[in-house]
PDB file of C-alpha atoms in Angstrom:
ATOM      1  CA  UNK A 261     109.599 -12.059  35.403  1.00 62.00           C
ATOM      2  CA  UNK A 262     106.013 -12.892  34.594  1.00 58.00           C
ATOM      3  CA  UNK A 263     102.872 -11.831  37.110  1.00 60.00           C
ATOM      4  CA  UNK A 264     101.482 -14.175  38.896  1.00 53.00           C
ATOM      5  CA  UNK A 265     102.360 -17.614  40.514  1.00 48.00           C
ATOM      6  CA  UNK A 266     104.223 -20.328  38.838  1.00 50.00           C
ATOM      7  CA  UNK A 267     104.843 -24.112  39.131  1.00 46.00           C
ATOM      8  CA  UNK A 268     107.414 -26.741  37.142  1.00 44.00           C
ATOM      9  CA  UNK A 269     106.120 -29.885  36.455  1.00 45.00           C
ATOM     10  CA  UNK A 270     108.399 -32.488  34.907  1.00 47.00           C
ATOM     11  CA  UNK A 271     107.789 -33.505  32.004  1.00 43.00           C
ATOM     12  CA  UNK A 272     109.129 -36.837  28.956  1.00 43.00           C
ATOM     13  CA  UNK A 273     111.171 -34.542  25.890  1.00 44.00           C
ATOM     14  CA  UNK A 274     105.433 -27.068  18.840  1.00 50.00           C
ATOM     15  CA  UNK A 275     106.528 -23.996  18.572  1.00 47.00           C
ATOM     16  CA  UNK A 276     103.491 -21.930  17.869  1.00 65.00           C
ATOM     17  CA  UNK A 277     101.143 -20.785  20.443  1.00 77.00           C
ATOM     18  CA  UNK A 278      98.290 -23.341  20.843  1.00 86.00           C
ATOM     19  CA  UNK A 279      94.756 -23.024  22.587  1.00 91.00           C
ATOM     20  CA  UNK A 280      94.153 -26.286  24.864  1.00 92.00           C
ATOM     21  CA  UNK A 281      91.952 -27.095  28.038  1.00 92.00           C
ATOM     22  CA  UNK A 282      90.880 -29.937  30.032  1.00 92.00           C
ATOM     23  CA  UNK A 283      87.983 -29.811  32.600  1.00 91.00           C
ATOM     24  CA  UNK A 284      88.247 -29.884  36.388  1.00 90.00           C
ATOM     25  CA  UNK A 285      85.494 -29.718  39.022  1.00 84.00           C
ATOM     26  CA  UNK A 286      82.834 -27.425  37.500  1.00 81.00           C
ATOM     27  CA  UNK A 287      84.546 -25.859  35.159  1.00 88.00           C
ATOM     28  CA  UNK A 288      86.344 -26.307  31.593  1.00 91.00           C
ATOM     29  CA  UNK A 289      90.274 -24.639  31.993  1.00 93.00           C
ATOM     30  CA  UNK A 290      91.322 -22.966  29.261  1.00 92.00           C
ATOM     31  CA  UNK A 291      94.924 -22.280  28.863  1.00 94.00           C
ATOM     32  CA  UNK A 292      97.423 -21.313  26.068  1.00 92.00           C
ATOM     33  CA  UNK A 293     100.506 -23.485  25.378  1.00 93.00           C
ATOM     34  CA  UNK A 294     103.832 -21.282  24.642  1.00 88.00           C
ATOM     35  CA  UNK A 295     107.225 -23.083  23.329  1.00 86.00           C
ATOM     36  CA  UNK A 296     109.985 -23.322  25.956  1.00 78.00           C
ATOM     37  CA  UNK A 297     113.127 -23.425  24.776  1.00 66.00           C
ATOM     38  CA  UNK A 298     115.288 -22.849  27.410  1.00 61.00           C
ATOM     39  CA  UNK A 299     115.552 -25.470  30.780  1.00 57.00           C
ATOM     40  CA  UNK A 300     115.354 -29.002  31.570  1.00 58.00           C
ATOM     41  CA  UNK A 301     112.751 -30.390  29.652  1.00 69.00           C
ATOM     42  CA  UNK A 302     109.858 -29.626  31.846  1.00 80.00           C
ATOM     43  CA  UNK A 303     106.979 -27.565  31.523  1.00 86.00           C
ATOM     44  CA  UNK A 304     105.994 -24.324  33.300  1.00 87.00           C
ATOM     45  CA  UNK A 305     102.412 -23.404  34.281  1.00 90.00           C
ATOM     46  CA  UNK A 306     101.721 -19.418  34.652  1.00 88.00           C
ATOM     47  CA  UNK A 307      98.447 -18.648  36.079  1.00 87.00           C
ATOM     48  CA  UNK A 308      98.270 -14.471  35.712  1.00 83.00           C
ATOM     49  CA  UNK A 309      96.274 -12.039  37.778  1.00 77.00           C
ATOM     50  CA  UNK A 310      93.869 -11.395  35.044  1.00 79.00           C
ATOM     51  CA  UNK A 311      93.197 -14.644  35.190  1.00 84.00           C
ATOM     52  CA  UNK A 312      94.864 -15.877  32.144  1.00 87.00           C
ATOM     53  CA  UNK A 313      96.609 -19.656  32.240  1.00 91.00           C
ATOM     54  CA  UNK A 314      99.931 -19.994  30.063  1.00 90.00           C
ATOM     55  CA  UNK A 315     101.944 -23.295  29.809  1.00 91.00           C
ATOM     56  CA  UNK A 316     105.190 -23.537  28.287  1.00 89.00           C
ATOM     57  CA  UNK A 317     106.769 -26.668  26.982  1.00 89.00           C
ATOM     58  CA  UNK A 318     109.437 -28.423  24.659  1.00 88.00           C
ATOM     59  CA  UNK A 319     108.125 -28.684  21.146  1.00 84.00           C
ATOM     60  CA  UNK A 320     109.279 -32.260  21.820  1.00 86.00           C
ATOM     61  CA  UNK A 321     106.031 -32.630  23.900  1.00 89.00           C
ATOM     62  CA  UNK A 322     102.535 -33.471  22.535  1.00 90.00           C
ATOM     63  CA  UNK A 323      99.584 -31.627  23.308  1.00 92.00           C
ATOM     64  CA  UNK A 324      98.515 -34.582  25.095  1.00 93.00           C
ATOM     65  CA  UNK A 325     101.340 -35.103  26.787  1.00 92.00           C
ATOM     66  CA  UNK A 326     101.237 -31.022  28.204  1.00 93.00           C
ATOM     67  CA  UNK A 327      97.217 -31.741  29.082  1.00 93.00           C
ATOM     68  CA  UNK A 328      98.057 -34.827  30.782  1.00 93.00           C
ATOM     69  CA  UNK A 329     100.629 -32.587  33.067  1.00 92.00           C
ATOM     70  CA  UNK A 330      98.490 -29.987  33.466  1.00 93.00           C
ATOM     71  CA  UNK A 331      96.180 -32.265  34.916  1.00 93.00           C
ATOM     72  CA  UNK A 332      98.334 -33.762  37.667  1.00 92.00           C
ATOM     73  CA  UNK A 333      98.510 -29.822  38.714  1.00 92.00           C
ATOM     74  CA  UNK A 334      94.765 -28.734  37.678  1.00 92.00           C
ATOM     75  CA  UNK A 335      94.313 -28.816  41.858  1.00 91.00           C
ATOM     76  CA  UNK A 336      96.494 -26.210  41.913  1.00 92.00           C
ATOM     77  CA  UNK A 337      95.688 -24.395  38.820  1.00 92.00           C
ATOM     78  CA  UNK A 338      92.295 -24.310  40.216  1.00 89.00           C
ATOM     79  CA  UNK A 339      92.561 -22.412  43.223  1.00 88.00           C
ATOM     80  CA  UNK A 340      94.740 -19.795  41.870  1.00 86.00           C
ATOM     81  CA  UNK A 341      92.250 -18.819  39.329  1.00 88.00           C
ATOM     82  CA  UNK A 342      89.755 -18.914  42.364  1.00 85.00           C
ATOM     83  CA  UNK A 343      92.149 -16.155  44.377  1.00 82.00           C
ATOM     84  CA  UNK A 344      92.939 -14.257  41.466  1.00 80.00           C
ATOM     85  CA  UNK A 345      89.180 -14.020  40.489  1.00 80.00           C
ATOM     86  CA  UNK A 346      88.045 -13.578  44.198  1.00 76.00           C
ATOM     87  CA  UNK A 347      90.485 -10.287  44.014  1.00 71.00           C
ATOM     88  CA  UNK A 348      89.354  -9.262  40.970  1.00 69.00           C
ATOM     89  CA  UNK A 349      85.856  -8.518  42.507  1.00 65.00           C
ATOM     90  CA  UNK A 350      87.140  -5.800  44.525  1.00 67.00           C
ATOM     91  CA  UNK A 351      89.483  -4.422  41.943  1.00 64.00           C
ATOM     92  CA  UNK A 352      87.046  -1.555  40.311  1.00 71.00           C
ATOM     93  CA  UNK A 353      87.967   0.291  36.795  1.00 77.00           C
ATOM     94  CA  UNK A 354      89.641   3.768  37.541  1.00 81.00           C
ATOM     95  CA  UNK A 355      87.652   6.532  36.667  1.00 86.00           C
ATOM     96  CA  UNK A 356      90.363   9.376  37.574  1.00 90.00           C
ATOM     97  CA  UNK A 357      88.489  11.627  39.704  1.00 91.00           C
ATOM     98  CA  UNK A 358      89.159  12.925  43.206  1.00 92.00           C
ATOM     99  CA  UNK A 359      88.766  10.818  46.054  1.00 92.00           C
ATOM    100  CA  UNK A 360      90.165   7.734  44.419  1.00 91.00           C
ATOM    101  CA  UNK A 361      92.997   6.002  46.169  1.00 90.00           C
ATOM    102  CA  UNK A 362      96.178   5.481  43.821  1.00 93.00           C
ATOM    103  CA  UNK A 363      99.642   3.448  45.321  1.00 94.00           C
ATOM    104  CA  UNK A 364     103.188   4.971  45.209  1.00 96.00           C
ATOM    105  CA  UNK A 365     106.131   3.018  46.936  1.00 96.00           C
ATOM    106  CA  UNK A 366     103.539   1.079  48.472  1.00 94.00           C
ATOM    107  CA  UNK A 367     101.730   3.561  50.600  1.00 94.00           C
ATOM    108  CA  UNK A 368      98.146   5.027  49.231  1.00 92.00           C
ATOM    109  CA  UNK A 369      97.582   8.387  48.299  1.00 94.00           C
ATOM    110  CA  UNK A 370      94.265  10.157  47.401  1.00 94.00           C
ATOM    111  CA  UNK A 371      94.172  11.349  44.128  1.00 95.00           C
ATOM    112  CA  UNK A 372      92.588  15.178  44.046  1.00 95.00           C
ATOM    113  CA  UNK A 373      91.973  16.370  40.639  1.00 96.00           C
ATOM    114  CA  UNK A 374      92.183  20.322  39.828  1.00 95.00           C
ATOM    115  CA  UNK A 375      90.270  21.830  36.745  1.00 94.00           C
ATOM    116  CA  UNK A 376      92.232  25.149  35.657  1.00 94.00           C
ATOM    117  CA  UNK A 377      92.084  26.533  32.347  1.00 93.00           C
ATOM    118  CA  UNK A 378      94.963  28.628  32.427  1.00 92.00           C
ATOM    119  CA  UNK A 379      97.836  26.200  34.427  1.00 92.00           C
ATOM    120  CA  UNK A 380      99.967  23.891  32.761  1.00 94.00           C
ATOM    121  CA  UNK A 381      98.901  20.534  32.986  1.00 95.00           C
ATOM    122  CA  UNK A 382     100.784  19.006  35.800  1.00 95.00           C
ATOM    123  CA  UNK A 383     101.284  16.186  38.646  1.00 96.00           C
ATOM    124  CA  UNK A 384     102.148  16.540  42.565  1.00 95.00           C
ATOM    125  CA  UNK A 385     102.562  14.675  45.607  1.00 94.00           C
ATOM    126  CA  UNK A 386     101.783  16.571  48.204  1.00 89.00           C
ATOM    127  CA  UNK A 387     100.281  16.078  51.718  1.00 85.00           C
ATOM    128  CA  UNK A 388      99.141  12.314  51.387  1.00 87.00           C
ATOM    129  CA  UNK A 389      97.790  13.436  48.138  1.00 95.00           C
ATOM    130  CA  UNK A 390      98.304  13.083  44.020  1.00 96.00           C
ATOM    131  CA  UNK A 391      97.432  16.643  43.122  1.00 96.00           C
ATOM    132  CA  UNK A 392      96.613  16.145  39.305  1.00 96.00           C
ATOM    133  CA  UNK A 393      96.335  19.746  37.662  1.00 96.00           C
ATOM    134  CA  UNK A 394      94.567  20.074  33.991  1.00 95.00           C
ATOM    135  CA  UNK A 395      92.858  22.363  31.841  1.00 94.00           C
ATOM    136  CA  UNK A 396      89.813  19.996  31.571  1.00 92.00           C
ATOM    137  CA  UNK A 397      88.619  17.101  33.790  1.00 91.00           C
ATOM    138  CA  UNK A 398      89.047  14.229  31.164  1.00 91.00           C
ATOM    139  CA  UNK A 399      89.805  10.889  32.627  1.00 93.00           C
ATOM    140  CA  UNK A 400      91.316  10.117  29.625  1.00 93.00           C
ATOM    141  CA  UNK A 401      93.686  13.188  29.791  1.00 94.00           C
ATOM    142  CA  UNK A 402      94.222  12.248  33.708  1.00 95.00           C
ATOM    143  CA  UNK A 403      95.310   8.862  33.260  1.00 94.00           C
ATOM    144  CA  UNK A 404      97.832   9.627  30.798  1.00 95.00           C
ATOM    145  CA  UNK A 405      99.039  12.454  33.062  1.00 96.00           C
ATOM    146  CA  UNK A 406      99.352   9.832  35.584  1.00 96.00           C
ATOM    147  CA  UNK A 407     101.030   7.839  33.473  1.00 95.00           C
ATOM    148  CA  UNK A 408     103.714  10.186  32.394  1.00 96.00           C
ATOM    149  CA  UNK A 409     104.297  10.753  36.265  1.00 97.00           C
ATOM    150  CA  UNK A 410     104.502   7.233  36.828  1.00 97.00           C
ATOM    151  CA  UNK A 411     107.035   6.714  34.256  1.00 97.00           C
ATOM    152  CA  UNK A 412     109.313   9.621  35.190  1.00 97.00           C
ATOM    153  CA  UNK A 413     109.017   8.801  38.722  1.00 97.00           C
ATOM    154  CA  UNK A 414     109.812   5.055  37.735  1.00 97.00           C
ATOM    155  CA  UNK A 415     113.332   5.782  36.110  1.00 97.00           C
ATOM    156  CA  UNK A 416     114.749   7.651  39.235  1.00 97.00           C
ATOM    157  CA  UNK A 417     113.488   5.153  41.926  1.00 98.00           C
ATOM    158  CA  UNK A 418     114.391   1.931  39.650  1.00 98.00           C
ATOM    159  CA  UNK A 419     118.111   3.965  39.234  1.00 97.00           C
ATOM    160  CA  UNK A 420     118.262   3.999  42.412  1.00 97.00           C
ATOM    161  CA  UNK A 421     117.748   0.834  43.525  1.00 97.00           C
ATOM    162  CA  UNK A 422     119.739  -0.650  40.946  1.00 97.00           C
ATOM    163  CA  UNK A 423     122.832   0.929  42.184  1.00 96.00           C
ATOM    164  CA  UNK A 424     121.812  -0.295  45.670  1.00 96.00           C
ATOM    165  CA  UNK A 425     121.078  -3.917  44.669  1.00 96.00           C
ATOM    166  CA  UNK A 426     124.242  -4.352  42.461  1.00 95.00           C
ATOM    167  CA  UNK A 427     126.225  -3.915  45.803  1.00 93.00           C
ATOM    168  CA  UNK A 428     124.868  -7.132  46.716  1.00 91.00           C
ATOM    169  CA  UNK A 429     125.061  -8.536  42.871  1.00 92.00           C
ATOM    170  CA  UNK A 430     128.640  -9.656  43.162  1.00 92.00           C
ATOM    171  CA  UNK A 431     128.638 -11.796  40.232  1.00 92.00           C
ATOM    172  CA  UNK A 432     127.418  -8.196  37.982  1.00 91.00           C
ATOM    173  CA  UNK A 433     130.495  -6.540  36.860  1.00 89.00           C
ATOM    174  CA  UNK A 434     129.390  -3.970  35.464  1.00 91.00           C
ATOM    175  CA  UNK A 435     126.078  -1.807  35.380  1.00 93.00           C
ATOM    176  CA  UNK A 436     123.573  -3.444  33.088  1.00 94.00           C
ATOM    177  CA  UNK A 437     121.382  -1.089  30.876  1.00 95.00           C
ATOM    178  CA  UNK A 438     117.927  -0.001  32.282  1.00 96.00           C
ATOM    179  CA  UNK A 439     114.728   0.781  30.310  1.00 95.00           C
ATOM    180  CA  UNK A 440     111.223   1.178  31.907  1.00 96.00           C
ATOM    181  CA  UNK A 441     108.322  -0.164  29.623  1.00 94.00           C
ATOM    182  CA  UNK A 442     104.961  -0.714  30.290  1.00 91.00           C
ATOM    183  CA  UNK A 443     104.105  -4.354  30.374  1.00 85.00           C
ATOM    184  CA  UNK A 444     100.505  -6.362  31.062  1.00 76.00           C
ATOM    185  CA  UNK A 445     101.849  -9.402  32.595  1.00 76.00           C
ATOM    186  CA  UNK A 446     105.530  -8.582  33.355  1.00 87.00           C
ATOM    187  CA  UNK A 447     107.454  -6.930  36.347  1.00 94.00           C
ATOM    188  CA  UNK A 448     110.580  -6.783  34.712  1.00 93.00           C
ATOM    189  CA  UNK A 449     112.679  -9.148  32.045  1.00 90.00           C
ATOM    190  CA  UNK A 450     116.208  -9.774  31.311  1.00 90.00           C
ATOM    191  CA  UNK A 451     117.197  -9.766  27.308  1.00 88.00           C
ATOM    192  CA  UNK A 452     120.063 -12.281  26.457  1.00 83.00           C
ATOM    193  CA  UNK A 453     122.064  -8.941  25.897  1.00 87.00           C
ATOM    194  CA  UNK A 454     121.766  -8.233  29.663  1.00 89.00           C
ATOM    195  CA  UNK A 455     119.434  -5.404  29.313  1.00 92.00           C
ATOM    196  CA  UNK A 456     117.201  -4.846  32.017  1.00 95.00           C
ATOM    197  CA  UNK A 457     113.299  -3.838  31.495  1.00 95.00           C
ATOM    198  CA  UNK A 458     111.181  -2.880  34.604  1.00 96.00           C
ATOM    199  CA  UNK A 459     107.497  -2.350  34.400  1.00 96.00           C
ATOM    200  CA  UNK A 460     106.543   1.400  35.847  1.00 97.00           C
ATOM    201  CA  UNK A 461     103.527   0.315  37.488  1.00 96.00           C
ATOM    202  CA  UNK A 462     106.193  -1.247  39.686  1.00 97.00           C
ATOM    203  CA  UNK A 463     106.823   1.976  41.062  1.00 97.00           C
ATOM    204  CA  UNK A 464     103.811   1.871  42.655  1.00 97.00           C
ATOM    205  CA  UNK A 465     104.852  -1.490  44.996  1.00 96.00           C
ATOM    206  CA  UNK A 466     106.673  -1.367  48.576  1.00 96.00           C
ATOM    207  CA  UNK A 467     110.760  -0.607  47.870  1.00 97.00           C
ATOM    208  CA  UNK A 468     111.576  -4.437  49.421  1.00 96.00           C
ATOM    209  CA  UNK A 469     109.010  -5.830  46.372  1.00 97.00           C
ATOM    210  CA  UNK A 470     110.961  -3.514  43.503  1.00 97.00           C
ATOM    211  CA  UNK A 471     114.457  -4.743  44.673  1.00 97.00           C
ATOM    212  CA  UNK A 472     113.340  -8.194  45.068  1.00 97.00           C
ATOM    213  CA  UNK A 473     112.294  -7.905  41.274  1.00 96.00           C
ATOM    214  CA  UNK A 474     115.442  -6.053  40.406  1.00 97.00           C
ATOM    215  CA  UNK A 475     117.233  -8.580  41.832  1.00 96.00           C
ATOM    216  CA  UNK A 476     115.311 -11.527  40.336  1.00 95.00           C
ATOM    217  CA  UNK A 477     116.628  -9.773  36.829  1.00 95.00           C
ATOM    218  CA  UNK A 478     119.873  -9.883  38.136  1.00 95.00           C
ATOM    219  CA  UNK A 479     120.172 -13.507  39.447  1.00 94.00           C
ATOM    220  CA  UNK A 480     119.292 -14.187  35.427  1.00 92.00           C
ATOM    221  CA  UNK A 481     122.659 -12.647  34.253  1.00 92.00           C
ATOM    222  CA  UNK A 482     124.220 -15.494  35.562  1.00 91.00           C
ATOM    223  CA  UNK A 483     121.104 -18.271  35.417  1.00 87.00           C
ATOM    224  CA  UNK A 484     119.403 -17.597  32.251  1.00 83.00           C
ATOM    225  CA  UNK A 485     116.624 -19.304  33.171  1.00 80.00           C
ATOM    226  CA  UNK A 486     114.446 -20.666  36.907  1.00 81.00           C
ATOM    227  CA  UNK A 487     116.681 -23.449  37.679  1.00 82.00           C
ATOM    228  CA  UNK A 488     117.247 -24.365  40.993  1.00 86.00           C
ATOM    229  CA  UNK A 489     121.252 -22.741  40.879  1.00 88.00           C
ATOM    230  CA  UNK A 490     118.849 -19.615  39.769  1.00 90.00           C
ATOM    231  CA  UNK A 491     116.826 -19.829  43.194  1.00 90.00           C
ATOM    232  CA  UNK A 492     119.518 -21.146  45.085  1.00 92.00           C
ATOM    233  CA  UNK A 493     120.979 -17.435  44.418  1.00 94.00           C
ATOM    234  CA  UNK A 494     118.350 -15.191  44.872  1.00 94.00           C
ATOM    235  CA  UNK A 495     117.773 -17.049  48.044  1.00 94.00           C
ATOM    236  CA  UNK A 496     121.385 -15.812  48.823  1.00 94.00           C
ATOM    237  CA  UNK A 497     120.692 -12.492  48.211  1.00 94.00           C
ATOM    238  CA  UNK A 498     117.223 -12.449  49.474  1.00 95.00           C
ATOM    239  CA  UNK A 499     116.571 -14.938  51.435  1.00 95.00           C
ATOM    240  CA  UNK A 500     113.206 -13.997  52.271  1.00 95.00           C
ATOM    241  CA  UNK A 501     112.145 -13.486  48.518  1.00 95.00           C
ATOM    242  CA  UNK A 502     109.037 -15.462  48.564  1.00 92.00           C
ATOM    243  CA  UNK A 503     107.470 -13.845  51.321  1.00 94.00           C
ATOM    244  CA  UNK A 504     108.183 -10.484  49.053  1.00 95.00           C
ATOM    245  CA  UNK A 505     106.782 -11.953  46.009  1.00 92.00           C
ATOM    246  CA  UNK A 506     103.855 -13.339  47.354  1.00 89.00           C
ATOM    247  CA  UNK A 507     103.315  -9.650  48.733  1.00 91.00           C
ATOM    248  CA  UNK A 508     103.672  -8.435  45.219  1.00 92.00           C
ATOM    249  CA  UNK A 509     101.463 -11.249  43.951  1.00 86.00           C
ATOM    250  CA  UNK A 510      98.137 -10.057  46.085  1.00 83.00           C
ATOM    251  CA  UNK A 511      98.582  -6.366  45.145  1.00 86.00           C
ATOM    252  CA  UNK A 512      99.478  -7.013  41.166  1.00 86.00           C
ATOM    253  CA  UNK A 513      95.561  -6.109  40.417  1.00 81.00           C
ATOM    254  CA  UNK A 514      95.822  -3.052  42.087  1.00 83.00           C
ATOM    255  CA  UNK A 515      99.261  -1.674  41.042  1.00 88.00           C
ATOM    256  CA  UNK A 516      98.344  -2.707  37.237  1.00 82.00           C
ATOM    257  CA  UNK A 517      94.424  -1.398  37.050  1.00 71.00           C
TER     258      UNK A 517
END
């Protein structure tokens, strides 16, 4: 499941990755065209948090023919890129030193950073805090302290909530696989295999946004891709799914900075 918001526009039935655009209001779009090869012959327009537009369509279409559909949704297209850039303004670059405020499980935690030669280099939640222990204040050295934590911290909550969504999972027979992997414009994917793959900077969401993506992965064992017997599911399971990814939507800068 990709980042960001997402729109299907039919479409009349390339394979490599192509750079188009088309101009709307002030400004010239740029996006990059992906092959689809799954679904019903229409395209599907991705605009990402960083800002980044991806369409995907049959190799069956022309480029003109995907331009001419992006158009009828530029509107659209438009003002997501001006939300996602409006939130980008008040995302600012971590510089990993105390008094920054990091997310865990959606609640936010100052992060307090302890310079000791002689302790191991270690990470803590403690008191409304992320107590990050090292030998020597590097924010290189922090963030991939954090990271570590993240990860760790990642495969026991994502375990967890696994077990606790597959009650609801009927269709799931058995326990898929689970592997956390960093990802820049993915919450979590679904291999053909049945494999699941969560992003860790997940971990740092509300629990209601993890299961609703742990769920999404689910619904795609038995709808491989977003039809509408796919969202006819997840509403089933979660019928208030939108309102949770939405939620997830407006923090994605922060959770992934």
């Amino acid at each position: 499941m990709l980042l960001g918001f997402e729109v299907s526009v039919a479409i009349k039935p390339k394979s490599e990755k192509t750079n188009l655009s088309f101009n709307y209001a002030d400004e010239q779009i740029r996006f990059v065209r992906l092959p689809r090869t799954e679904g019903n012959g229409k395209i599907l327009i991705k605009v990402l948090p960083d800002c980044r537009v991806q369409i995907s369509a049959p190799e069956t279409a022309s480029d003109v023919q995907v331009i001419a559909a992006a158009k009828q949704r530029a509107r659209w297209i438009y003002q997501q890129l001006r939300e996602f850039r409006s939130r980008l303004e008040h995302v600012r670059p971590r510089q990993y030193i105390s008094g920054e405020s990091h997310f865990y499980l959606g609640k936010q935690y100052v992060l307090k950073v302890i310079e000791n030669p002689t302790e191991k280099p270690s990470v803590k939640l403690l008191r409304g805090k992320i107590e990050v222990t090292v030998r020597e204040k590097s924010a290189e050295k922090i963030n991939a302290l954090l990271a570590d934590w993240y990860k760790a911290r990642a495969k026991e909550v994502f375990a967890r909530r696994l077990e606790a969504m597959l009650e609801q999972a009927l269709w799931v027979s058995e326990k898929p696989p689970l592997r956390v992997l960093t990802m820049q414009t993915q919450w979590g994917s679904c291999s053909p295999a049945g494999r699941l793959t969560l992003n860790p900077h997940l971990v740092k969401a509300p629990r209601d946004c993890i299961d609703y993506v742990i769920l999404h992965e689910l619904c795609h064992l038995a709808e491989h891709n977003h039809s509408e017997r796919f969202y006819r599911l997840m509403g089933q399971v979660m019928p208030n799914w939108e309102k949770v990814k939405g939620r997830l939507d407006k923090m994605a800068n922060s959770l992934i900075n």
